[in-house]
Structures are given as structure tokens and as C-alpha cells.
Amino acid sequence: MLQVEGLTVRFGGLTAVNDLSFSVRAGEVFAMMGPNGAGKTTAFDAIGGFVQASAGAVRFDDRPILGMAPERIAALGIRRTFQNNGILREMSVLENVLTGLELSTPNTFLGVVTGWPSAARAERSAVRRARGMLEQMDIAELEERAAGDLSFGQQRMVEIARALVAGARLIMLDEPAVGLSPNERVHLGQVLRRLAGTGIAILLVEHVQDLVMAVSDEVLVLNYGRKLVQGPPETVRQNQEVLEAYLGNG
Ligand SMILES: Nc1ncnc2c1ncn2[C@@H]1O[C@H](COP(=O)(O)OP(=O)(O)OP(=O)(O)O)[C@@H](O)[C@H]1O
Ligand SMILES: [Mg+2]
């Protein structure tokens, strides 16, 4: 589904992502690990069109996407969450998820105000979709609550629902386990596996090793922008000694 080839991102003299290649299949959980500053977020940014790549190619369903605007890439079906929680705290859970549809259904809400029947239908179907996503995330009963009042784990579910509601087929999650309790981490892992089971591809940046090892089909370790090792979790775990020499224990 996603093919990254020789991706390179330079910021002035710093090469944040260096000749990085990997591919992600439908239904796969693909994790990227590596120390602070390794280039994980920058790789997401480049794939999503948020920073310009200096070299390389990225294909989504065999279509080259590097250089496209972020909105176009999102419209093709790649969505992400951000490292610093992007929740709209004052809005309800349902409204937060509905904002994920803005790109694909312009003027829906204006249409409702002005009474277009087609817009009212679109709005009803949008709400249905959003509720369906909340159910998949196990937070359906929270739809009326202000998102800012939820636990971190619940907020993370809202963010993922928002990323998926417009029909994304690949989601990029940047450190989704930050701030989560152990139980919430387990739940997050279950939800990610459930989503992958529906054919959604998940690209995950995560420091929490237990979560990565438990949910990932494939793990890639980045260091100074370069791929150090890639393989199934067991293989990467076997490389642990090598990794610890490079990465320390975190
Ligand atoms: N917009 C930018 N301009 C200049 N340098 C940048 C920019 N964004 C990131 N960098 C640098 O690129 C390198 C990679 O940063 P990046 O944020 O991708 O790392 P990361 O692996 O996501 O780290 P963390 O685990 O801390 O989130 C770092 O040295 C960082 O300082
Ligand atoms: Mg980062």
C-alpha cells in the first residue's frame, strides 16, 4: 500500500532522514522506533506532505505522492495524529470526530443551516459514520462529553477516530501511548490490532517497547535518520544487544 524509497529530508546541514526505504501492506501494523531526534516524526511529516523531502520517492497505491499538498495526500487516504495531542478540548467527542470529515464533505454544516435536504442527509450520514468509529474505539458512550475532560487514553481514541472517519486506509500515529496508563496501553494495542484486522494499515512511531512488540507485524529502528534494523518483533528483539549498544535501554 505504501512504498518509501530512499527518502531523505535535510534541514540545512542536518540530514534528519537519510535514504530510508520500507513498505507497509494493507492490514499491517508497522512500527518505527529510535531515540529522540532519530527522524521518526520527520519521516511522517515527509510522507504526509508536511515537510519537503530532499530526495526519494513515496508511493501510495502505486501513485507517487511526494510533493503533493497535505490535503491531497489526506484525501487519498493517509491521515495522521500528532505527537502533541491535537484534540479540540472544548468540543464534544462527537464534534471532534466530525472535524475529521471536513475535507471530504465541504459545506455540510452550512447546508444544514440553510436547509438543503441533501446537506441534511449528508450530515446524518456523517454523524452515523462518526458514531460507528466511536464504537470501534470503545468510546461510543462518551460522545456528548467535552473531549478535554476525558482521560489521555480516551482522548487518543478520539484522535484515532477522527483520523479514520473520512475513510483513511493508512494512519500514522506519532507516539500514541504517551501519557497512557498500563491498562490504556493494552486497550490501545487491542484497538490497533482490531483496526488492522479490517485492512487498515497502521504506521506507528512509539517508544513504549512492550506495546510495539505486542502489536507490530514489522519493526524498523531508526538512528540518526538511517535504518538500523528492520524485521518482525522477535527478530528485532534478538538484535536487542546490538540495539542497546546503540540506543541505550529506552
Ligand atoms: N523543522 C525543522 N527544522 C530543522 N530541524 C528539524 C526540524 N524538524 C526536526 N528537525 C531536526 O531533525 C531531527 C529529527 O527530528 P524528529 O522530530 O524527526 O525526531 P524524532 O525521531 O521524531 O524524535 P522524538 O522521539 O524526540 O520525537 C532532529 O535533529 C530535529 O532537531
Ligand atoms: Mg517525534
XYZ file of C-alpha atoms and ligand atoms in Angstrom:
282
model
C 0.000 0.000 0.000
C 2.782 2.436 0.976
C 6.251 2.279 -0.513
C 9.013 4.541 0.687
C 12.247 4.529 -1.298
C 15.401 6.402 -0.460
C 13.518 9.053 1.457
C 15.866 11.825 2.530
C 14.990 15.027 4.385
C 17.589 17.704 5.080
C 17.181 20.742 7.271
C 20.116 22.920 6.267
C 23.198 20.892 7.096
C 21.296 18.295 9.153
C 20.093 15.118 7.445
C 17.082 14.202 9.581
C 16.002 11.260 7.396
C 18.698 9.538 5.411
C 17.989 7.226 2.466
C 15.117 5.480 4.229
C 13.249 2.672 2.468
C 10.404 0.476 3.681
C 6.920 -0.581 2.659
C 3.670 -1.113 4.519
C 0.943 -3.534 3.444
C -2.797 -3.256 3.992
C -3.759 -4.608 7.406
C -0.228 -4.332 8.751
C 0.961 -2.621 11.920
C 4.378 -1.220 11.077
C 6.319 0.387 13.915
C 9.187 2.838 13.797
C 11.379 3.110 16.857
C 14.524 5.030 17.644
C 15.937 7.577 20.065
C 14.909 11.210 20.314
C 15.855 13.092 17.190
C 16.230 9.930 15.089
C 13.938 11.342 12.406
C 10.719 9.445 13.099
C 8.374 12.446 13.115
C 10.200 13.961 10.150
C 9.611 10.758 8.176
C 5.861 11.053 8.946
C 5.944 14.721 8.003
C 7.533 13.925 4.649
C 5.085 11.101 3.870
C 2.140 13.331 4.795
C 3.428 16.277 2.767
C 4.105 18.494 5.787
C 7.808 18.888 5.031
C 9.556 18.766 1.714
C 11.747 15.757 1.045
C 15.183 16.366 -0.414
C 15.295 13.057 -2.263
C 13.499 9.756 -2.647
C 10.066 8.535 -3.638
C 6.864 7.678 -1.779
C 4.075 5.742 -3.460
C 0.598 5.117 -2.090
C -1.341 2.520 -4.093
C 1.417 2.858 -6.711
C 0.769 6.579 -7.073
C 3.687 8.906 -6.377
C 2.680 11.310 -3.607
C 5.884 13.117 -2.708
C 5.452 16.836 -3.380
C 1.658 16.742 -3.105
C -0.049 19.132 -0.677
C -1.024 17.602 2.701
C -4.749 17.998 1.953
C -4.399 15.997 -1.255
C -2.458 13.250 0.473
C -5.106 13.161 3.205
C -7.847 12.974 0.598
C -6.123 9.962 -0.963
C -6.489 8.152 2.369
C -3.430 8.866 4.521
C -4.186 10.502 7.868
C -2.156 11.032 10.991
C -2.250 12.028 14.597
C 0.261 14.450 16.043
C 2.868 13.934 18.718
C 1.319 16.691 20.831
C -2.289 15.734 21.252
C -4.420 17.579 18.706
C -7.736 17.340 20.487
C -10.250 20.235 20.497
C -10.783 20.327 24.228
C -13.974 22.405 24.380
C -15.775 20.426 21.707
C -17.686 17.244 22.338
C -16.217 13.885 21.412
C -18.642 13.536 18.511
C -17.815 17.025 17.193
C -14.113 16.249 17.379
C -14.585 13.181 15.236
C -16.786 15.077 12.781
C -13.978 17.576 12.150
C -12.142 14.679 10.507
C -14.778 14.763 7.757
C -14.384 18.417 6.879
C -12.150 17.723 3.920
C -14.441 15.242 2.302
C -17.788 16.969 2.897
C -17.354 20.713 2.413
C -20.286 22.965 3.317
C -22.222 20.224 5.029
C -22.952 22.243 8.111
C -23.663 25.448 6.222
C -26.044 23.399 4.121
C -27.897 22.205 7.185
C -28.351 25.775 8.399
C -29.706 26.855 5.032
C -31.940 23.798 4.891
C -30.720 21.872 1.853
C -32.226 18.407 2.099
C -29.150 16.837 0.513
C -26.971 18.536 3.120
C -29.156 17.263 5.943
C -28.777 13.763 4.562
C -25.021 14.234 4.336
C -24.943 15.421 7.919
C -26.937 12.439 9.140
C -24.651 10.047 7.349
C -21.604 11.893 8.736
C -22.927 11.510 12.270
C -23.611 7.837 11.618
C -20.055 7.322 10.413
C -18.631 9.189 13.384
C -20.690 7.099 15.808
C -19.531 3.939 14.069
C -15.916 4.998 14.591
C -16.551 5.748 18.267
C -17.979 2.264 18.646
C -14.881 0.724 17.087
C -12.801 2.680 19.601
C -14.998 1.516 22.519
C -15.944 5.102 23.457
C -19.449 5.344 21.992
C -20.926 6.239 25.388
C -18.710 9.330 25.619
C -19.942 11.143 22.502
C -21.544 14.071 24.371
C -18.626 14.679 26.718
C -16.206 17.560 26.256
C -13.066 15.988 24.827
C -10.854 17.919 27.237
C -12.495 16.155 30.199
C -11.531 12.677 29.037
C -8.526 10.634 30.153
C -5.453 10.656 27.885
C -6.306 7.171 26.720
C -9.826 8.189 25.755
C -8.540 11.324 24.021
C -6.181 9.162 21.990
C -9.164 7.086 20.861
C -10.936 10.283 19.776
C -7.896 11.334 17.746
C -7.697 7.972 16.026
C -11.432 8.026 15.291
C -11.070 11.492 13.785
C -8.153 10.323 11.636
C -10.176 7.376 10.335
C -13.685 8.745 9.938
C -13.194 10.044 6.399
C -12.207 6.596 5.214
C -8.417 6.686 5.660
C -6.705 3.441 4.729
C -3.331 4.284 6.247
C -2.953 6.063 9.562
C 0.272 7.357 11.024
C 0.268 7.549 14.815
C 3.035 9.546 16.476
C 3.694 8.210 19.986
C 0.079 7.336 20.800
C 0.984 5.704 24.138
C 2.415 8.873 25.710
C 0.642 9.633 28.997
C -1.420 6.420 28.929
C -1.860 4.145 31.944
C -0.782 0.490 31.565
C -4.419 -0.550 31.074
C -4.951 2.137 28.472
C -1.861 0.937 26.632
C -3.240 -2.570 26.492
C -6.544 -1.225 25.204
C -4.755 0.878 22.586
C -2.944 -2.232 21.406
C -6.237 -4.111 21.108
C -7.814 -1.306 19.112
C -4.838 -1.119 16.747
C -4.989 -4.852 16.099
C -8.749 -4.621 15.544
C -8.302 -1.813 13.003
C -5.530 -3.676 11.226
C -7.909 -6.634 11.047
C -10.245 -4.510 8.932
C -7.447 -3.897 6.398
C -6.282 -0.517 7.632
C -2.512 -0.055 7.541
C -1.015 1.461 10.680
C 2.311 3.221 10.757
C 3.264 3.671 14.357
C 6.013 5.713 15.990
C 6.391 4.560 19.551
C 8.936 4.449 22.359
C 6.957 2.058 24.538
C 8.652 -1.206 23.635
C 6.088 -3.554 25.171
C 3.355 -2.047 23.044
C 5.469 -2.126 19.900
C 6.472 -5.740 20.443
C 2.893 -6.776 21.216
C 1.079 -5.174 18.296
C 3.532 -4.829 15.411
C 3.933 -7.084 12.414
C 7.140 -5.318 11.459
C 9.525 -3.086 13.393
C 12.031 -0.637 11.960
C 14.664 1.009 14.131
C 15.953 4.396 13.055
C 19.087 6.079 14.329
C 20.388 9.397 13.021
C 17.861 9.197 10.210
C 19.104 5.825 8.976
C 17.545 2.411 9.208
C 19.494 0.324 11.727
C 17.453 -2.842 11.588
C 14.047 -3.995 10.346
C 12.100 -7.195 10.826
C 9.374 -8.927 12.806
C 9.346 -8.024 16.535
C 11.134 -11.254 17.555
C 13.998 -10.591 15.159
C 14.385 -7.051 16.393
C 14.242 -8.265 19.965
C 17.055 -10.725 19.198
C 19.037 -7.780 17.961
C 18.464 -6.179 21.337
C 22.108 -6.322 22.383
C 23.216 -4.587 19.247
C 20.435 -2.078 19.716
C 21.218 -1.397 23.330
C 24.767 -0.610 22.367
C 23.386 1.994 20.006
C 20.272 3.153 21.709
C 20.585 2.557 25.418
C 17.610 0.977 27.060
C 14.804 3.319 26.191
N 11.566 21.894 11.020
C 12.815 21.550 11.386
N 13.866 22.344 11.138
C 15.126 21.987 11.496
N 15.433 20.825 12.098
C 14.420 19.980 12.371
C 13.053 20.289 12.049
N 12.277 19.261 12.443
C 13.087 18.360 13.005
N 14.375 18.778 12.973
C 15.552 18.021 13.449
O 15.558 16.782 12.734
C 15.979 15.718 13.580
C 14.889 14.663 13.626
O 13.802 15.169 14.363
P 12.447 14.361 14.561
O 11.500 15.268 15.233
O 12.050 13.772 13.259
O 12.919 13.204 15.533
P 12.042 12.104 16.264
O 12.672 10.802 15.928
O 10.604 12.287 15.954
O 12.350 12.450 17.789
P 11.396 12.346 19.095
O 11.487 10.925 19.552
O 12.042 13.261 20.061
O 10.022 12.764 18.703
C 16.285 16.352 14.936
O 17.659 16.596 14.989
C 15.500 17.644 14.904
O 16.106 18.618 15.728
Mg 8.986 12.718 17.081
